[in-house]
CSV table of C-alpha atoms in Angstrom, one decimal:
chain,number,residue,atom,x,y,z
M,1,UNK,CA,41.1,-29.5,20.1
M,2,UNK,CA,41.5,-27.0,17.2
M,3,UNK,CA,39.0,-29.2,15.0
M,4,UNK,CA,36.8,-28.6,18.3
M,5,UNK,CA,37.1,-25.0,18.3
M,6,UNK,CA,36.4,-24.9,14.7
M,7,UNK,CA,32.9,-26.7,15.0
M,8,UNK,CA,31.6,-24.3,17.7
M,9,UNK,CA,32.7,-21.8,16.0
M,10,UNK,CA,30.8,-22.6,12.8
M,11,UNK,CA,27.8,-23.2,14.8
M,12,UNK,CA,28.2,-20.0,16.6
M,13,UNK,CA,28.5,-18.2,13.2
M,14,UNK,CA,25.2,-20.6,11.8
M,15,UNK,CA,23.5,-19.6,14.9
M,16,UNK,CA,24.0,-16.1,14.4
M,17,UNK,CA,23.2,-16.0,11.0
M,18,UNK,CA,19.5,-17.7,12.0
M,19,UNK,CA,18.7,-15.7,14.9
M,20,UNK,CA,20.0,-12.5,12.1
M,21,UNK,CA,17.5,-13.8,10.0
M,22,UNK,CA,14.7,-14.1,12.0
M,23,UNK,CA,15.3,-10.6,14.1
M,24,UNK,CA,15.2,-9.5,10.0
M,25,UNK,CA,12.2,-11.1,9.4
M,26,UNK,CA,9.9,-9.9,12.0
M,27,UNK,CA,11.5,-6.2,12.0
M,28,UNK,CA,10.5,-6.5,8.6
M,29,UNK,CA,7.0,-7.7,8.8
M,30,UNK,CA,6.3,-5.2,11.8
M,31,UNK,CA,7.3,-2.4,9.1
M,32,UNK,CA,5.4,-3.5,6.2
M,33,UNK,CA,2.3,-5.5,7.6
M,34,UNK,CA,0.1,-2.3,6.5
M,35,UNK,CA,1.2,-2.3,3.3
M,36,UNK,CA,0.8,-6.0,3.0
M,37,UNK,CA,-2.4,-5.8,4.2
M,38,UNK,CA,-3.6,-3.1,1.8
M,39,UNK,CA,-1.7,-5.5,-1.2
M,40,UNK,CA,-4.1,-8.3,-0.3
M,41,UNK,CA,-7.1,-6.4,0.6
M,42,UNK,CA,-6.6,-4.9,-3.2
M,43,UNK,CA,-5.8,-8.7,-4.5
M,44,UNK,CA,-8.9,-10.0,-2.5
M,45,UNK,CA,-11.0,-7.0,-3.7
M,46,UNK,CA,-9.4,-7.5,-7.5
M,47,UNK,CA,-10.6,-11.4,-7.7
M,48,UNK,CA,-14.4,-10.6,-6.2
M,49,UNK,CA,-14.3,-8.5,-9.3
M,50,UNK,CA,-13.4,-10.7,-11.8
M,51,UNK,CA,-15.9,-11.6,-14.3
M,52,UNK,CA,-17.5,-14.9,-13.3
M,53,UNK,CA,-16.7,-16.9,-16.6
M,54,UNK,CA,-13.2,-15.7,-16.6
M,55,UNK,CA,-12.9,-17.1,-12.4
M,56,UNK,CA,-14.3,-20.4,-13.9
M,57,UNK,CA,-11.9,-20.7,-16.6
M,58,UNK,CA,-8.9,-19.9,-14.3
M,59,UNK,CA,-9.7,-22.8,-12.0
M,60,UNK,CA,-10.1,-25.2,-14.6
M,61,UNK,CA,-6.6,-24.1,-16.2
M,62,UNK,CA,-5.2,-23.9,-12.6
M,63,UNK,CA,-6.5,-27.6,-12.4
M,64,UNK,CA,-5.4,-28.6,-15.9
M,65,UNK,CA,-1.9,-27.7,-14.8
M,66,UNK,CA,-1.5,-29.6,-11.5
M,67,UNK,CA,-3.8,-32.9,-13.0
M,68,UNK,CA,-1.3,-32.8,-16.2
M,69,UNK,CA,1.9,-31.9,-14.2
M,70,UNK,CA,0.6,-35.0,-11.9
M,71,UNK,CA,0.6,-37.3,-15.1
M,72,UNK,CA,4.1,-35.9,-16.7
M,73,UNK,CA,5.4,-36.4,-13.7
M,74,UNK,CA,4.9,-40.1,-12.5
M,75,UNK,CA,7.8,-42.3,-11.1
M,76,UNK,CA,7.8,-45.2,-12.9
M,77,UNK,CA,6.4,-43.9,-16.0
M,78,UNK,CA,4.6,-40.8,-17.8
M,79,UNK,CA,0.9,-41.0,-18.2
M,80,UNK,CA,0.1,-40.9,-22.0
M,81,UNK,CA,-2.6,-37.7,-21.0
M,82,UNK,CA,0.0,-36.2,-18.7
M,83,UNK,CA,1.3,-33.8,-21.6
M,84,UNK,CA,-2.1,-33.0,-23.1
M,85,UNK,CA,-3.7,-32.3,-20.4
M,86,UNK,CA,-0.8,-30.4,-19.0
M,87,UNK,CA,-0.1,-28.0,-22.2
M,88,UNK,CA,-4.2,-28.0,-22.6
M,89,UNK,CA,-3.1,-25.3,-19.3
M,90,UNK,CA,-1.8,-22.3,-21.4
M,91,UNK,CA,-5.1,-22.0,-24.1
M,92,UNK,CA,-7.1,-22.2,-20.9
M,93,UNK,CA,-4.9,-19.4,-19.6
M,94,UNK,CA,-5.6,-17.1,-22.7
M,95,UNK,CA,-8.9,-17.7,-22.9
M,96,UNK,CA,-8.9,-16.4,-19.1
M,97,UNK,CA,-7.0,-13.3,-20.2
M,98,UNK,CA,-9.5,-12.8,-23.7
M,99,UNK,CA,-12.4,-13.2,-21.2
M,100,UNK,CA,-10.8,-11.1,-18.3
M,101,UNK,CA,-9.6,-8.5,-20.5
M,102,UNK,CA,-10.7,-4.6,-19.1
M,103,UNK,CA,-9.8,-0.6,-21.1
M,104,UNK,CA,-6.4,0.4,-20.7
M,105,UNK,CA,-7.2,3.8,-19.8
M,106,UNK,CA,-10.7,3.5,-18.7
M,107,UNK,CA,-13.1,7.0,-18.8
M,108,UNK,CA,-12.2,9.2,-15.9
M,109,UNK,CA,-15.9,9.3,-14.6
M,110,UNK,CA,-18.1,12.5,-14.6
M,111,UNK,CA,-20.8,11.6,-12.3
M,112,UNK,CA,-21.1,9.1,-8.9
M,113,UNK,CA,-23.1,6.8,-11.3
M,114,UNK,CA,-20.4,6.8,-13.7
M,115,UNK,CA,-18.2,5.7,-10.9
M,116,UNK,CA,-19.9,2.9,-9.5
M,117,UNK,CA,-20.3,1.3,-12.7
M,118,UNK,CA,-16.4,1.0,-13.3
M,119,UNK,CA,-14.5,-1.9,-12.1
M,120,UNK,CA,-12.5,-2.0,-8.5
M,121,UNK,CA,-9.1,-1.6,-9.9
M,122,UNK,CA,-10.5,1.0,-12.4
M,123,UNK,CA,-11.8,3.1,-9.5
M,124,UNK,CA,-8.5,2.6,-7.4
M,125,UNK,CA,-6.3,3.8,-10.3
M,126,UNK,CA,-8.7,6.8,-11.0
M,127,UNK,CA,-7.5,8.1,-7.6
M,128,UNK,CA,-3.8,8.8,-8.6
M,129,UNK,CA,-5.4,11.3,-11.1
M,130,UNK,CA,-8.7,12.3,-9.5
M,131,UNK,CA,-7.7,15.9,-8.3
M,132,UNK,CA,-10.5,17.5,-6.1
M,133,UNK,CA,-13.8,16.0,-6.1
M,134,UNK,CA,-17.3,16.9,-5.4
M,135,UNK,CA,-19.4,16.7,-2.7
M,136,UNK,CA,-21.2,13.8,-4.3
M,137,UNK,CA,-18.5,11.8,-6.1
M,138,UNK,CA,-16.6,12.0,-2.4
M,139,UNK,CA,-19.6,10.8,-1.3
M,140,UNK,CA,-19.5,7.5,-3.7
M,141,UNK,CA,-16.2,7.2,-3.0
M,142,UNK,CA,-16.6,6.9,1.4
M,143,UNK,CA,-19.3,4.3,0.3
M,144,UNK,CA,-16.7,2.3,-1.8
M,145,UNK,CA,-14.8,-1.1,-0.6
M,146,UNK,CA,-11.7,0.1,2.0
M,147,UNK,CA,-9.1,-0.8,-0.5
M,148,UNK,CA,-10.0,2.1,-2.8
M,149,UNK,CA,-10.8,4.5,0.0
M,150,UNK,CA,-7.3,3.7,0.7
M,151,UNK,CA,-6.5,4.7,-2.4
M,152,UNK,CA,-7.9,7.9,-2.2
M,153,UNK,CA,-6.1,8.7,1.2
M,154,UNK,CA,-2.8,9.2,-0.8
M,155,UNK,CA,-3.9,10.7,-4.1
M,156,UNK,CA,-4.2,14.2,-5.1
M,157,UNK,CA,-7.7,15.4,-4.0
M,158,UNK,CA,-8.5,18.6,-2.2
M,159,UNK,CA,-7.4,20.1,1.5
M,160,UNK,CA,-11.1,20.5,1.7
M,161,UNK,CA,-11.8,16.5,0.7
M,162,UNK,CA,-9.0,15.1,3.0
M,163,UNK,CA,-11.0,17.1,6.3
M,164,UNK,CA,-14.1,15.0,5.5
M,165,UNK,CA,-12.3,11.7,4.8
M,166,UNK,CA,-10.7,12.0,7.8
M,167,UNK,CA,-13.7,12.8,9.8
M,168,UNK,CA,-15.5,9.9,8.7
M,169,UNK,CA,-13.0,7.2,8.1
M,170,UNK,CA,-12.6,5.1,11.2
M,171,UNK,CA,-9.5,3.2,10.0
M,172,UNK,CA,-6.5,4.3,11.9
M,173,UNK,CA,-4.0,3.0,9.0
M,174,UNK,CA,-6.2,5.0,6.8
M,175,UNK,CA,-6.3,7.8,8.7
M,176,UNK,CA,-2.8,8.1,9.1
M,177,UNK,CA,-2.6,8.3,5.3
M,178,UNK,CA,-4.8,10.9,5.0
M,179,UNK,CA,-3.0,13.1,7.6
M,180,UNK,CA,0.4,12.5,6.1
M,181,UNK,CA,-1.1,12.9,2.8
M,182,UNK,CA,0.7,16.3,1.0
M,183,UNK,CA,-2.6,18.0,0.5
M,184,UNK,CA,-4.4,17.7,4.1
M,185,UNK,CA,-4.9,20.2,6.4
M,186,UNK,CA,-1.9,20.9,8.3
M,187,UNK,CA,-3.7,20.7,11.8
M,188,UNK,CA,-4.3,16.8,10.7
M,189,UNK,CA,-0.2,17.0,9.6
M,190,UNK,CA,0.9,18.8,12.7
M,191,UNK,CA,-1.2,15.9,15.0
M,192,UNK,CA,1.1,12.6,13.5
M,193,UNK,CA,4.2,11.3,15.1
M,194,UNK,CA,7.6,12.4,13.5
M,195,UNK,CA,8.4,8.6,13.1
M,196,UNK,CA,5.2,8.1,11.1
M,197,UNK,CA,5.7,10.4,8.7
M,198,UNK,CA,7.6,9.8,5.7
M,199,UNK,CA,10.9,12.2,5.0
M,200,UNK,CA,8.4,13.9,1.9
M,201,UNK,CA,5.7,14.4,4.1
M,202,UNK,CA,7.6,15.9,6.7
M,203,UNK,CA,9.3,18.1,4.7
M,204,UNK,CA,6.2,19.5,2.3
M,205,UNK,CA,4.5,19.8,6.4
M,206,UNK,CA,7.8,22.0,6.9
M,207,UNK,CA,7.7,23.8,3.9
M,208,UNK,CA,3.5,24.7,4.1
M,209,UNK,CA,4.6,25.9,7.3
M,210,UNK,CA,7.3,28.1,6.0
M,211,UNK,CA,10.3,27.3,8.1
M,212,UNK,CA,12.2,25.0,5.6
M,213,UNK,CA,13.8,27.6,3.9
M,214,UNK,CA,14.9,29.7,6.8
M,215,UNK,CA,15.4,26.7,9.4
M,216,UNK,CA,16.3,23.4,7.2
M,217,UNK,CA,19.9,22.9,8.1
M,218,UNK,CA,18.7,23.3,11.6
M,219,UNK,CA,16.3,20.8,11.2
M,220,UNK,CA,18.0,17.9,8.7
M,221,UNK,CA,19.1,16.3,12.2
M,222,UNK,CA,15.5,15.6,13.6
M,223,UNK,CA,14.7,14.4,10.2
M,224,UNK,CA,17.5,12.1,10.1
M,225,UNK,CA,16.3,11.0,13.5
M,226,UNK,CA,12.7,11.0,12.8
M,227,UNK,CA,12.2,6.9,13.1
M,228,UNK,CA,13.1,7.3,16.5
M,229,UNK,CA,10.8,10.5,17.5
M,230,UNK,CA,7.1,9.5,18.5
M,231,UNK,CA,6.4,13.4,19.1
M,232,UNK,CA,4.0,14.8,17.0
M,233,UNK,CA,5.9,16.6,14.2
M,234,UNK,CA,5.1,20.1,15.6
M,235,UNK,CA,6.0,19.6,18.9
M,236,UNK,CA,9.0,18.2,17.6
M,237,UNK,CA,10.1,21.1,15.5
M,238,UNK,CA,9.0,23.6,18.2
M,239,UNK,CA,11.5,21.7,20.9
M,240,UNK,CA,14.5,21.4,17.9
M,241,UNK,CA,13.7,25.5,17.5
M,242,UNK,CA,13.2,26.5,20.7
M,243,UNK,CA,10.5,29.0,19.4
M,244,UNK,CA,6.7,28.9,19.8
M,245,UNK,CA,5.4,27.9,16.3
M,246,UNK,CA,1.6,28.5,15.5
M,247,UNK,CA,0.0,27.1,12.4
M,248,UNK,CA,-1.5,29.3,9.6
M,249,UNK,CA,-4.8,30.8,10.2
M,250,UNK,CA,-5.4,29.5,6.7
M,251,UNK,CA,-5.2,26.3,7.2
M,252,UNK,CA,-7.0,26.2,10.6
């Protein structure tokens, strides 16, 4: 009987411990699929840039290495060329790197033609240091692949730059970037669910508004609730405050 009792509960315990994982697993992908999509869009984006020759020579090594790991690895005995062929992988794999190789601080560009002629990965790291941009480079980047507009959603360019981005940008991920980014207008701030918002957007929104410093400690609670609210973040603040809260003509 005990030994009985014992084995279900095991099982019960095993059982939980799956259906645990599982819940984890799909909370977890629900929570992060944008990003993972964004990761592979830049991965897929990265290898369509890739110098043809270096592409070529990857495949061989990545060939090279199963074909000779094949050989090393036979049951009854190790094919003579197993080990050749396998170590032949890692001079494949420099040469791939030699021919692959890009700047590591590439020229910020100074024109849209300047721009279009670096590399995808180049253009998507000149957007953490862009600042504001021109009419015209904005222009180049809008007509640039979705990863690196992406890019640009969350980077340090102009109130004035976000606007446009966001009024042409039919993306609702990248949308939502834009409007939560620290720089956009606060209208396109004000408009985004609390539980969309990150706890740094939320509180720069607060703080271009001017309430953080006289209303913070009333409002840490609806930030520390925020997963949970799908109001827009002014409503929100307005019902927390109980007072009617107009945005800056400013920024209008």
């Amino acid at each position: 009987m005990a030994r009985t009792i014992a084995l279900t509960l095991v099982l019960l315990f095993v059982a939980a411990f799956v259906i645990a994982l599982v819940v984890g697993f799909v909370v977890y992908e629900r929570n992060h699929r944008e990003e993972r999509k964004a990761y592979d869009a830049r991965r897929r984006a990265e290898w369509r840039d890739t110098r043809p020759g270096a592409k070529h020579v990857f495949i061989l090594a990545m060939g090279f290495f199963l074909v000779g790991g094949f050989g090393v690895r036979l049951p009854e005995e190790p094919a003579w060329w197993g080990w050749p062929v396998f170590l032949a992988t890692f001079p494949l794999i420099g040469l791939y790197a030699f021919l692959d190789r890009r700047p590591v601080l590439p020229a910020a560009p100074t024109d849209p033609e300047s721009y279009r002629r670096m590399e995808i990965g180049d253009r998507a790291d000149w957007a953490e240091t862009a600042g504001p941009l021109s009419d015209e480079m904005l222009e180049a980047v809008l007509a640039d692949d979705p990863y690196v507009i992406a890019e640009f959603a969350r980077a340090p360019i102009s109130t004035e730059n976000l606007a446009e981005m966001h009024r042409r940008v039919t993306d609702p991920v990248v949308r939502e970037w834009i409007a939560t980014n620290f720089n956009a207008p606060l209208e396109l701030m004000a408009a985004v669910p609390l539980q969309r918002h990150s706890v740094h957007s939320a509180m720069e929104f607060l703080q271009r508004l001017g309430i953080w410093e006289t209303h913070g400690e009333d409002l840490s609670a609806l930030l520390n609730a925020m997963d949970d609210d799908p109001r827009p973040i002014l409503e929100a603040v307005r019902t927390e405050l109980g007072i009617d809260i107009e945005l800056p003509a400013e920024d209008e």
